[in-house]
Short mmCIF file of C-alpha atoms in Angstrom, two decimals:
data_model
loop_
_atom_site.label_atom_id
_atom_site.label_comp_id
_atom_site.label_asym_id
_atom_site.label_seq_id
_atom_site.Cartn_x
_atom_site.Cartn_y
_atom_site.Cartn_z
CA UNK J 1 1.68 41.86 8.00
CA UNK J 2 2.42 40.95 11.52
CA UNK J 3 3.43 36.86 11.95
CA UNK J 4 0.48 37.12 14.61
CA UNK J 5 -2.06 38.84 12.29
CA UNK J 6 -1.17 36.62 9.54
CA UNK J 7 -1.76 33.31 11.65
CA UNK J 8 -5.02 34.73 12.80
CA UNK J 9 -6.24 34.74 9.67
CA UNK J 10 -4.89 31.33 8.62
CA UNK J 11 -7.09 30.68 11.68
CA UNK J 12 -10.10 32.77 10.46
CA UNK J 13 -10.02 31.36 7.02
CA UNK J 14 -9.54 27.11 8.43
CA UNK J 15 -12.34 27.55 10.34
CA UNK J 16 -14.84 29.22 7.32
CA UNK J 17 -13.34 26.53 5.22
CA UNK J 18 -14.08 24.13 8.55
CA UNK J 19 -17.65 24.74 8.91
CA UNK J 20 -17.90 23.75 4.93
CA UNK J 21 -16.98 20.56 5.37
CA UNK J 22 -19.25 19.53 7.53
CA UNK J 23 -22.13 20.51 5.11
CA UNK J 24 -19.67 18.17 2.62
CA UNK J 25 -19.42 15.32 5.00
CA UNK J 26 -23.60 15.25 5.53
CA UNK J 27 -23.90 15.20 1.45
CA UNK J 28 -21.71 13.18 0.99
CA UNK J 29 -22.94 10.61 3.62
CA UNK J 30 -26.75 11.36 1.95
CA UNK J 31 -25.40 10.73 -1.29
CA UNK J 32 -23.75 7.28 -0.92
CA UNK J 33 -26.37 5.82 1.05
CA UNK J 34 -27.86 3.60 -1.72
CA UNK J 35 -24.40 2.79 -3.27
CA UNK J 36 -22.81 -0.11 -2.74
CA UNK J 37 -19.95 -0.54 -0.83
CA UNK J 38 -17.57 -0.75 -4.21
CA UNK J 39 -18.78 2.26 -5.42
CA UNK J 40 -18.53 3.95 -1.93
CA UNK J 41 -14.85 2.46 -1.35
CA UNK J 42 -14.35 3.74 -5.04
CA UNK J 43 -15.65 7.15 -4.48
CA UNK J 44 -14.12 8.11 -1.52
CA UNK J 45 -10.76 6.83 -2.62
CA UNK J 46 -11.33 9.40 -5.78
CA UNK J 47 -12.12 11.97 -2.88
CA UNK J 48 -9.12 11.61 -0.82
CA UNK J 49 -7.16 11.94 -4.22
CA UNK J 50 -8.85 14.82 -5.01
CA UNK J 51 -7.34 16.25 -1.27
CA UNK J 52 -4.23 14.44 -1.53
CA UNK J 53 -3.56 16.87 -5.01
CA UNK J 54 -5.31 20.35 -3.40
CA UNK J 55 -2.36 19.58 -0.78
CA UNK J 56 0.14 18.96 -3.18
CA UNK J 57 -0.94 22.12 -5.05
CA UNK J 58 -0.94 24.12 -2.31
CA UNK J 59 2.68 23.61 -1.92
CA UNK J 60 3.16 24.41 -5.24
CA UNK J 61 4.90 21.74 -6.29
CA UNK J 62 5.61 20.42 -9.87
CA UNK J 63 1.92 19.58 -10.43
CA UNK J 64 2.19 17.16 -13.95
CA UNK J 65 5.54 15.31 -12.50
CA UNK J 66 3.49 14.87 -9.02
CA UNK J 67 -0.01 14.63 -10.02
CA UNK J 68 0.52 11.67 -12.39
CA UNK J 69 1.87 10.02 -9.87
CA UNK J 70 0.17 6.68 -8.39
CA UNK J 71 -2.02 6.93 -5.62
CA UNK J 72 0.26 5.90 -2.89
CA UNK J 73 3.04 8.15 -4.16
CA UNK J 74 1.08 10.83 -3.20
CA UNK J 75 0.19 9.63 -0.20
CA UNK J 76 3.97 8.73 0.75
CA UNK J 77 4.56 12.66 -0.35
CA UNK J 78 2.18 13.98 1.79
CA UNK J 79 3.35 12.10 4.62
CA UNK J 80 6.87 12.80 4.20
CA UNK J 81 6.59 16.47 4.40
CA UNK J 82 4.24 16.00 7.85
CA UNK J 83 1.66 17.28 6.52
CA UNK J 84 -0.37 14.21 7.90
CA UNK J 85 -0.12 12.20 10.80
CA UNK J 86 0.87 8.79 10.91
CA UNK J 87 -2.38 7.61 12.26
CA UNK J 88 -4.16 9.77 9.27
CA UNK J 89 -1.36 8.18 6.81
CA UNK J 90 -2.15 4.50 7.75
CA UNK J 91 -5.87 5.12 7.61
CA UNK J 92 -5.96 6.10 4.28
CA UNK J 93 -2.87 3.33 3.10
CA UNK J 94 -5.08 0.69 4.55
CA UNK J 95 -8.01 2.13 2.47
CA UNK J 96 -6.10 2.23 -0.74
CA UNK J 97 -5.31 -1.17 0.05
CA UNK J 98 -8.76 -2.42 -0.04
CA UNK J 99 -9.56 -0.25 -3.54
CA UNK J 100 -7.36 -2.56 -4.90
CA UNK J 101 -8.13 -5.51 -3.59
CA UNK J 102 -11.61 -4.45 -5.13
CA UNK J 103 -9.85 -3.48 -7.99
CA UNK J 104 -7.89 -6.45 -8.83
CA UNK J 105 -10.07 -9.54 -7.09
CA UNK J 106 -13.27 -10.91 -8.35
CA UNK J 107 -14.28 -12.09 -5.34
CA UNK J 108 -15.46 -9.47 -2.40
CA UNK J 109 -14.61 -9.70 1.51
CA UNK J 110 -17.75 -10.01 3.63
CA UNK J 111 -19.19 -6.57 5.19
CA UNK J 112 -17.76 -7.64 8.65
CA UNK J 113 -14.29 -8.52 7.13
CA UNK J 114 -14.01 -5.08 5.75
CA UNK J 115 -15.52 -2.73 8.20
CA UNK J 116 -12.68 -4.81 10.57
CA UNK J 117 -9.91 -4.41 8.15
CA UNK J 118 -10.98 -0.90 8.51
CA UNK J 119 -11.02 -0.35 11.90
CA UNK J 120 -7.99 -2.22 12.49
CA UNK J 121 -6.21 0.75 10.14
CA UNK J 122 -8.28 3.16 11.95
CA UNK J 123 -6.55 5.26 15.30
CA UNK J 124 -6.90 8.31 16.61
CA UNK J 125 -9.08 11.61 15.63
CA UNK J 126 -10.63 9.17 12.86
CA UNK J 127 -11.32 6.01 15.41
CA UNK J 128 -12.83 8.45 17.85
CA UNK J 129 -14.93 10.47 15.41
CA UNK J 130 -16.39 7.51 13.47
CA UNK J 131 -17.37 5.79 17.28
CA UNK J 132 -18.86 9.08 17.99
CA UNK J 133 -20.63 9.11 14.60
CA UNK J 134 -22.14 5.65 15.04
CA UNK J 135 -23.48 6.28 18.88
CA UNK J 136 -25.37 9.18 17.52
CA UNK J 137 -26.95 7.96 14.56
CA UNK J 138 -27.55 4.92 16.65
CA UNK J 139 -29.31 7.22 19.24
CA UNK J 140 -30.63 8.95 16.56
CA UNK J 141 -32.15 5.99 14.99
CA UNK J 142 -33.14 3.79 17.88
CA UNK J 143 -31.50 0.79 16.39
CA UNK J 144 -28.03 -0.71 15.48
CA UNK J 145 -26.57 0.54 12.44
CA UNK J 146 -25.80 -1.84 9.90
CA UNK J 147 -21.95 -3.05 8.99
CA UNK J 148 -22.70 -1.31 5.68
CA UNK J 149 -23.85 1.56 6.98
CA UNK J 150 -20.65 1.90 9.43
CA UNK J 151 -18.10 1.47 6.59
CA UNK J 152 -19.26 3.90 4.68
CA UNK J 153 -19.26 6.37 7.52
CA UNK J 154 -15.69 5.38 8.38
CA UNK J 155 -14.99 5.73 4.60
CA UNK J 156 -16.75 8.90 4.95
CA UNK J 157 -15.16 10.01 8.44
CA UNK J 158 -11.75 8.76 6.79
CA UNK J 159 -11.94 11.28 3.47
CA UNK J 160 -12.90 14.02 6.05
CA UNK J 161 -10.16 13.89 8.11
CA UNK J 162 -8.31 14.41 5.54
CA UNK J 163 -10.03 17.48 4.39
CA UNK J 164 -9.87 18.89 7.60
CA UNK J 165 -6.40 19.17 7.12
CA UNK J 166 -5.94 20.32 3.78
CA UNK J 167 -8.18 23.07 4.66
CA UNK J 168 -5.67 24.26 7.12
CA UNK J 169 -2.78 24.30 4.39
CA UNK J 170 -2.17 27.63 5.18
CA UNK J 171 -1.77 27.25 8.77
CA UNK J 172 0.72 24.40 7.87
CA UNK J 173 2.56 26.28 4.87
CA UNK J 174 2.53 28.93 8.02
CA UNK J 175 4.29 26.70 10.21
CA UNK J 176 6.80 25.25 7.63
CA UNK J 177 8.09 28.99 7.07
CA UNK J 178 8.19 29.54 10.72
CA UNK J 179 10.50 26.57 11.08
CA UNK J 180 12.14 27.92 8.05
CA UNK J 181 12.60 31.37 9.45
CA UNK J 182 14.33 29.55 12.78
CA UNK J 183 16.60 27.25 10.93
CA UNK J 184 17.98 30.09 9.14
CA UNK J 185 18.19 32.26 11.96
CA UNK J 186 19.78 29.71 13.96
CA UNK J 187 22.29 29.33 11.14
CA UNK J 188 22.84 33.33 11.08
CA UNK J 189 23.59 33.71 14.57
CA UNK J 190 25.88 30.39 14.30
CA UNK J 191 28.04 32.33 11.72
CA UNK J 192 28.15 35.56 13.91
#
């Protein structure tokens, strides 16, 4: 198969895969709505894990010796290879941060202290999307969402982002053998 054919059906297949997540973003927003914000912060974290292996598995690497790894090992991993952005990366560091701050502290941060601990990790597609979010359900609505309500659709927005992109695994595991393919050929014509 043709490198063109082959990355428009990467293409084809993301954006099937694409459309699905939506659906998973909606039910998953529907069914955290009566959960507290531990349990949300909790479940999403699980989520993201959940992503943060696919990924991982997609690139076929050693999946006990990696998988059993902590949390932000995986994270660092995923990272490292650019399969995420910084922005993304940060996001979901300053997330894990605050799982264990549940985790490990009896006492909870206010609402307002965590949605802005949050936000203040938040940039880019996942800033703009949750603000975007918000103004609609607030339009939607006719009222001000509630802090609450906002941090689980960041926590939401934040676990889809990340989705997003490890639906489009083979677009990246596309691009890696692209680079691949230049880097040798680069070192082939050096030799010549």
């Amino acid at each position: 198969m043709k490198r063109l054919d082959m990355y428009y059906k990467t293409l084809e297949m993301g954006n099937e895969k694409l459309s699905n997540s939506t659906a998973d973003k909606e039910r998953v927003l529907e069914e955290v709505k009566s959960e507290s914000l531990l349990q949300v912060t909790l479940k999403v974290h699980l989520y993201i894990e959940r992503e943060l292996n696919v990924m991982l598995n997609e690139l076929n690497l050693d999946y006990t010796g990696i998988h059993n790894n902590r949390f932000k090992t995986k994270l660092d991993i995923i990272y490292r290879l650019s399969l995420i952005d910084k922005k993304l990366y940060d996001v979901i560091a300053k997330l894990n941060l605050i799982r264990n701050d549940f985790a490990h502290k009896i006492d909870s941060k206010k609402d307002s202290e965590l949605y802005k601990q949050l936000l203040d990790g938040a940039s880019g597609f996942v800033l703009d999307n949750h603000k975007n979010d918000v103004k609609m359900k607030e339009l939607l609505y006719k009222k001000e969402l509630s802090t609450s309500h906002k941090i689980k659709m960041l926590l939401v927005n934040i676990w889809i982002t990340l989705k997003f992109t490890s639906t489009n695994m083979n677009k990246v595991k596309l691009n890696m053998a692209k680079r691949l393919e230049d880097e040798v050929q680069q070192k082939i014509n050096e030799l010549e």
